[in-house]
Coordinates of C-alpha atoms in Angstrom, one line a residue:
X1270 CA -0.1 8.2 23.6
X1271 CA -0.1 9.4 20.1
X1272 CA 1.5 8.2 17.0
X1273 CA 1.7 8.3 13.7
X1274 CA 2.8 5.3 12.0
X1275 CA 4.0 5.6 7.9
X1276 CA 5.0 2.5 5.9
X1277 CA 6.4 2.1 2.3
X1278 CA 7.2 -0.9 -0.3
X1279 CA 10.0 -2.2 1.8
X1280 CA 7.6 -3.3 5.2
X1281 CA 5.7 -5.8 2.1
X1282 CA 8.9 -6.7 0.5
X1283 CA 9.7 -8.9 3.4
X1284 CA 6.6 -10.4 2.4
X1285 CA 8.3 -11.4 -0.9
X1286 CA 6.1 -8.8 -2.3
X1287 CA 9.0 -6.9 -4.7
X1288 CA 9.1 -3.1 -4.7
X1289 CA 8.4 -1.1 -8.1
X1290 CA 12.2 0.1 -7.5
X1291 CA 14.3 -3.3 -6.5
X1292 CA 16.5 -5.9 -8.6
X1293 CA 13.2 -7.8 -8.4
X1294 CA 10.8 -5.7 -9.4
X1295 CA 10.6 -5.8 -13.1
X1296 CA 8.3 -8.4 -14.6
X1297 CA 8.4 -10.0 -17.8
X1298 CA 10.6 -7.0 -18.2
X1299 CA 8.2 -4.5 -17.8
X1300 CA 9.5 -1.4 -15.7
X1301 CA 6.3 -1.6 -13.6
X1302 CA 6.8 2.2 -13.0
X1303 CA 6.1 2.3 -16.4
X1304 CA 2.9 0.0 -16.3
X1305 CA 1.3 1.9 -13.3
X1306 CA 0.1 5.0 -15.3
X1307 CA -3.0 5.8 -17.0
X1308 CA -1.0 6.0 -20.5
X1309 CA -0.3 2.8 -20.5
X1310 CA -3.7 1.1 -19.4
X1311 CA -5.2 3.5 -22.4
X1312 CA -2.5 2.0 -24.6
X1313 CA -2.5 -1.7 -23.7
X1314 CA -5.4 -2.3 -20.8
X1315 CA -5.2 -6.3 -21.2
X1316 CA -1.4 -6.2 -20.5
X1317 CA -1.9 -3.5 -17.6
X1318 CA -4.6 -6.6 -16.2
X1319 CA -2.7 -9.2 -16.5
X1320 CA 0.3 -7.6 -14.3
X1321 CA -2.6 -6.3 -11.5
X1322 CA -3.5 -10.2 -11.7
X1323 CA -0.5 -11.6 -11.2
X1324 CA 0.6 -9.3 -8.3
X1325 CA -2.7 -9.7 -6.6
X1326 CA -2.4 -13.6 -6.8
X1327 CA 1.2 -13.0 -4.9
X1328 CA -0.3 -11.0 -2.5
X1329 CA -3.1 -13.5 -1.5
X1330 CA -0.5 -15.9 -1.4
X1331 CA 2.1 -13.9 0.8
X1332 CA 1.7 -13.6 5.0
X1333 CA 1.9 -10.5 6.9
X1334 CA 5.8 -10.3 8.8
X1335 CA 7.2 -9.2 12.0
X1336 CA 6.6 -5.8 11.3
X1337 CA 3.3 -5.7 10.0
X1338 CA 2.1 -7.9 13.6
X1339 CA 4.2 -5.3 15.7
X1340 CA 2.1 -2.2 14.3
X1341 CA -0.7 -4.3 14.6
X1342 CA 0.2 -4.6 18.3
X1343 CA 1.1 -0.8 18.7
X1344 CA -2.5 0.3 17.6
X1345 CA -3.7 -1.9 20.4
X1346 CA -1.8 -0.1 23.1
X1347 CA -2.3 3.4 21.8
X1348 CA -4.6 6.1 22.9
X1349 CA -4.9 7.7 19.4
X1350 CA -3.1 5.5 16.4
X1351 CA -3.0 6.1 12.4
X1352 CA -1.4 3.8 10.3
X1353 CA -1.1 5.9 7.0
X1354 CA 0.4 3.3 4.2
X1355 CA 2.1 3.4 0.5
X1356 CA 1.5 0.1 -0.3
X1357 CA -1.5 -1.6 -2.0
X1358 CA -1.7 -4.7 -0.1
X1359 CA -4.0 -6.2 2.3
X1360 CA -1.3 -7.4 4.5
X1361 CA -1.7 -4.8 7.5
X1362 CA -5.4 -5.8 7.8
X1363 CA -4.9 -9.2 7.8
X1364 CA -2.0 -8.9 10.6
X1365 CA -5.0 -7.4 12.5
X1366 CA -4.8 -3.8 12.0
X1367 CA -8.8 -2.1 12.0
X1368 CA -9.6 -0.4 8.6
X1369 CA -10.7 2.6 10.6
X1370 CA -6.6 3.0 11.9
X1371 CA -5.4 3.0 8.1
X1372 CA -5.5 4.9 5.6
X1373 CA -4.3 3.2 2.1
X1374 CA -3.1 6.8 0.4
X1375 CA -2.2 4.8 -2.6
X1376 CA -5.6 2.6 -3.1
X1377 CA -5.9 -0.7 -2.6
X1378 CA -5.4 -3.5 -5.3
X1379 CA -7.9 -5.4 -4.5
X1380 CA -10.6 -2.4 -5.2
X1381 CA -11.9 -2.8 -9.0
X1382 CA -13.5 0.4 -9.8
X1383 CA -14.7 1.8 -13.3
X1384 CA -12.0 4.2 -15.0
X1385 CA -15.3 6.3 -15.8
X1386 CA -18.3 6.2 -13.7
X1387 CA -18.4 5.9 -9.5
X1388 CA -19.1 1.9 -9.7
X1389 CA -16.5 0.0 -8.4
X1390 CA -16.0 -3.2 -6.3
X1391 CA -13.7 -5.1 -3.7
X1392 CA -12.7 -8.8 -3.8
X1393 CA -11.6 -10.3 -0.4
X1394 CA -8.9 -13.2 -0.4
X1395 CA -11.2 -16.0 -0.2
X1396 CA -12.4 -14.5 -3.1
X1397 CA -9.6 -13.5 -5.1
X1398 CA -8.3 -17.0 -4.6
X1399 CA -11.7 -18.1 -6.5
X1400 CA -11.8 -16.3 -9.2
X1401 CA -8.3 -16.8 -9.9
X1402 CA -9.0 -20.3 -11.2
X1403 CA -12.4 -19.2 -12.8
X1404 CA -10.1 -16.4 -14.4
X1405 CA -7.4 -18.6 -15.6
X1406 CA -10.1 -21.2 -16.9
X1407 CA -11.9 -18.1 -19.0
X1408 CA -8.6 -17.3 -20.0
X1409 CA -7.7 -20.1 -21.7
X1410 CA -11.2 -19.9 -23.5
X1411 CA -11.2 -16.7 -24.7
X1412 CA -8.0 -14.7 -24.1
X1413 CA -7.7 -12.5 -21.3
X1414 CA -10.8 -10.0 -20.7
X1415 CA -10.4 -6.7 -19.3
X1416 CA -13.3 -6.4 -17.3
X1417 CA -16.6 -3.6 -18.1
X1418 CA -18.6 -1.6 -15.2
X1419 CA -22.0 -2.8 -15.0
X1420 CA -23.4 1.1 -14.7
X1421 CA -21.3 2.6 -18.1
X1422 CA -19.5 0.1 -19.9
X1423 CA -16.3 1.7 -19.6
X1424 CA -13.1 -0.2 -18.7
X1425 CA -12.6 -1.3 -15.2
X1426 CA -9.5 -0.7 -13.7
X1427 CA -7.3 -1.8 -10.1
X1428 CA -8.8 0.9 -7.4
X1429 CA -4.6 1.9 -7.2
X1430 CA -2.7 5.3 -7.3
X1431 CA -1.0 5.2 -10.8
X1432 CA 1.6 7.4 -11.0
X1433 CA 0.5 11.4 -12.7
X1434 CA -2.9 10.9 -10.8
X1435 CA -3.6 12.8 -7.8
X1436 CA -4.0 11.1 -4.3
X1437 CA -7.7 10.6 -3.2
X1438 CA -9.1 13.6 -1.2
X1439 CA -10.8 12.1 1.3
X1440 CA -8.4 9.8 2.5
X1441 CA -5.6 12.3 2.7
X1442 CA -9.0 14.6 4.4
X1443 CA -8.9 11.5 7.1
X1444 CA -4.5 12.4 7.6
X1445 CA -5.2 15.9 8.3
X1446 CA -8.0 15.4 10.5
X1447 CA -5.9 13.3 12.6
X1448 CA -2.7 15.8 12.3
X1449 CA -5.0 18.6 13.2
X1450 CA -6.3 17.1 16.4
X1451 CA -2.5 17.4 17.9
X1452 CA 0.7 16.3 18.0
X1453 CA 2.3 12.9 18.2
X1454 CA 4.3 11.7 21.0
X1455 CA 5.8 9.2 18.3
X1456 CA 6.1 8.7 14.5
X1457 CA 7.9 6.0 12.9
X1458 CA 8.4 5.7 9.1
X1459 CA 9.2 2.4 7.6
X1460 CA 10.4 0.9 4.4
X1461 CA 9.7 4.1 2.3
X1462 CA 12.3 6.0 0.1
X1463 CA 10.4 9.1 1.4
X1464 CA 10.6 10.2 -2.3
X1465 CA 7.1 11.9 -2.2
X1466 CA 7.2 15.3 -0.3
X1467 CA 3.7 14.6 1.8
X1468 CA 5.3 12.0 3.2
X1469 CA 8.2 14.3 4.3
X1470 CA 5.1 16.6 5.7
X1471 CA 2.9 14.3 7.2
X1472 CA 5.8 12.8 9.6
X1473 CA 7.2 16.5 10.2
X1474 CA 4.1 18.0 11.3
X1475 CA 3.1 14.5 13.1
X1476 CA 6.0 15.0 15.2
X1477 CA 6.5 19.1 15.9
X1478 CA 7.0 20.0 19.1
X1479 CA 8.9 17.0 21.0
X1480 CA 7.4 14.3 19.2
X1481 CA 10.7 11.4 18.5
X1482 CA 10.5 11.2 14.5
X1483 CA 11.9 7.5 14.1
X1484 CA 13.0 6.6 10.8
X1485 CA 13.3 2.5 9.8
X1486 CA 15.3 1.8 6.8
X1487 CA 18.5 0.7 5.5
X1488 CA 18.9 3.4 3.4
X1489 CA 19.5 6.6 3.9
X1490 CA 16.8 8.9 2.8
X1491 CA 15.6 12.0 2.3
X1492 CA 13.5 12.2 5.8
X1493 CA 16.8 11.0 7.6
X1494 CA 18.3 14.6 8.1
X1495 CA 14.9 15.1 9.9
X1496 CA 15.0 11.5 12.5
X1497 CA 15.5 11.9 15.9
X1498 CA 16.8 8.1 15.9
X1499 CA 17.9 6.4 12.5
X1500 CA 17.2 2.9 12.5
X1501 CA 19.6 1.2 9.8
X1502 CA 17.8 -2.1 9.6
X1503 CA 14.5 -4.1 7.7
X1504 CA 11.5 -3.6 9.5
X1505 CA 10.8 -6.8 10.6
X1506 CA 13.8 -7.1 12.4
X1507 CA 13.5 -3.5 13.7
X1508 CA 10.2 -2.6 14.3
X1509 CA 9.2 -5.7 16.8
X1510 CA 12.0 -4.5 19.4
X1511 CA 11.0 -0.9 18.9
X1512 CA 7.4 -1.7 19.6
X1513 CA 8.2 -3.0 22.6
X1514 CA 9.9 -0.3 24.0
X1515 CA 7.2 1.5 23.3
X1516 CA 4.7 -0.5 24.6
X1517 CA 6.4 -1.0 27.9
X1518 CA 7.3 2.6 28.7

């Protein structure tokens, strides 16, 4: 079996990890949509930091749910699986999903990578938890640093997708490659607004032919008119009981 698996801000925020878009998104009241853009790390880098920071301490400190361990458990019983993810976070990887069945189309936080040069970086958990006290200790010293690449000296910045910049190439290379090799028997999107149109294209021409398009979300969106089966609830509630159909087929 086949499938295609497609996950937005809504899987993490069961996590406690709040959406750009939700009541709880804003921060220090910030519009983080307005934070996640290259103008505003060339107009205030240290603030942009201190925001990446914070939300990477959260995410070390938040567990994968339900529905990140059930697509964990999917890619185990599928012939050929791709998990292709909006969201930042580690939390897919550390319910047990292989990096090789995921591609991260919007970068991955933890990635520090220089805003000029090729030099960049990844800090694991272990880690991130670490430096977070060394960070807050320097802090306190000296005021918060943005960090310089050791090749250039430009500014380092968090390896993510800000909005106005173009996905990565080779990672969306890796989504067509697996589109191109066939059809899916089954896609699921979850916990995305489907806002972006490649979204919209990736699970359309995932599941051409008789492929069952299954859409998770308690909103309506713009991929519903396109679901074979509308599932109006959070992921973590729906997507264990779907994976188990699946699984026992």
């Amino acid at each position: 079996m086949r499938i295609l698996v497609i996950t937005g801000a809504g899987v993490s925020a069961e996590s406690g990890i709040p959406t750009f878009r939700g009541k709880d998104g804003y921060w220090r009241n910030f519009d983080p949509a307005k934070l996640a853009t290259p103008e505003a790390f060339a107009r205030d880098p240290k603030l942009v930091w201190e925001w990446y920071r914070e939300r990477r301490q959260r995410i070390c400190n938040a567990q994968p749910n339900a529905a990140h361990e059930a697509i964990a458990k999917l890619a185990q019983h599928a012939d050929e699986f791709l998990l292709v993810t909006q969201n930042v976070d580690d939390l897919h990887a550390r319910a047990g999903l292989p990096k090789e069945k995921m591609v991260q189309i919007h970068g991955d936080i933890f990635v520090t990578r220089c805003s000029r040069c090729d030099f960049g970086f990844t800090q694991h958990k272990h880690e991130q938890e670490h430096d977070h006290e060394q960070e807050q200790e320097q802090e306190q010293e000296e005021g918060n640093i943005v960090p310089r690449c050791a090749k250039c000296d430009a500014l380092m910045r968090p390896g993510v997708v800000w909005f106005g910049e173009q996905l990565p190439w080779n990672e969306v290379q890796r989504i067509g490659s697996y589109l191109d090799r066939g059809a899916c028997d089954v896609v699921i999107v979850a916990g995305t607004t489907a806002t972006f149109g490649y979204i919209i294209d990736w699970a359309l021409q995932a599941s051409r032919g008789s492929g069952e398009l299954i859409e998770v979300n308690p909103e309506e969106t713009p991929l519903s008119q396109f679901a074979n089966r509308l599932v109006r609830e959070p992921a973590a509630i729906a997507l264990p009981r779907i994976v188990r159909q699946i699984v026992n087929l």
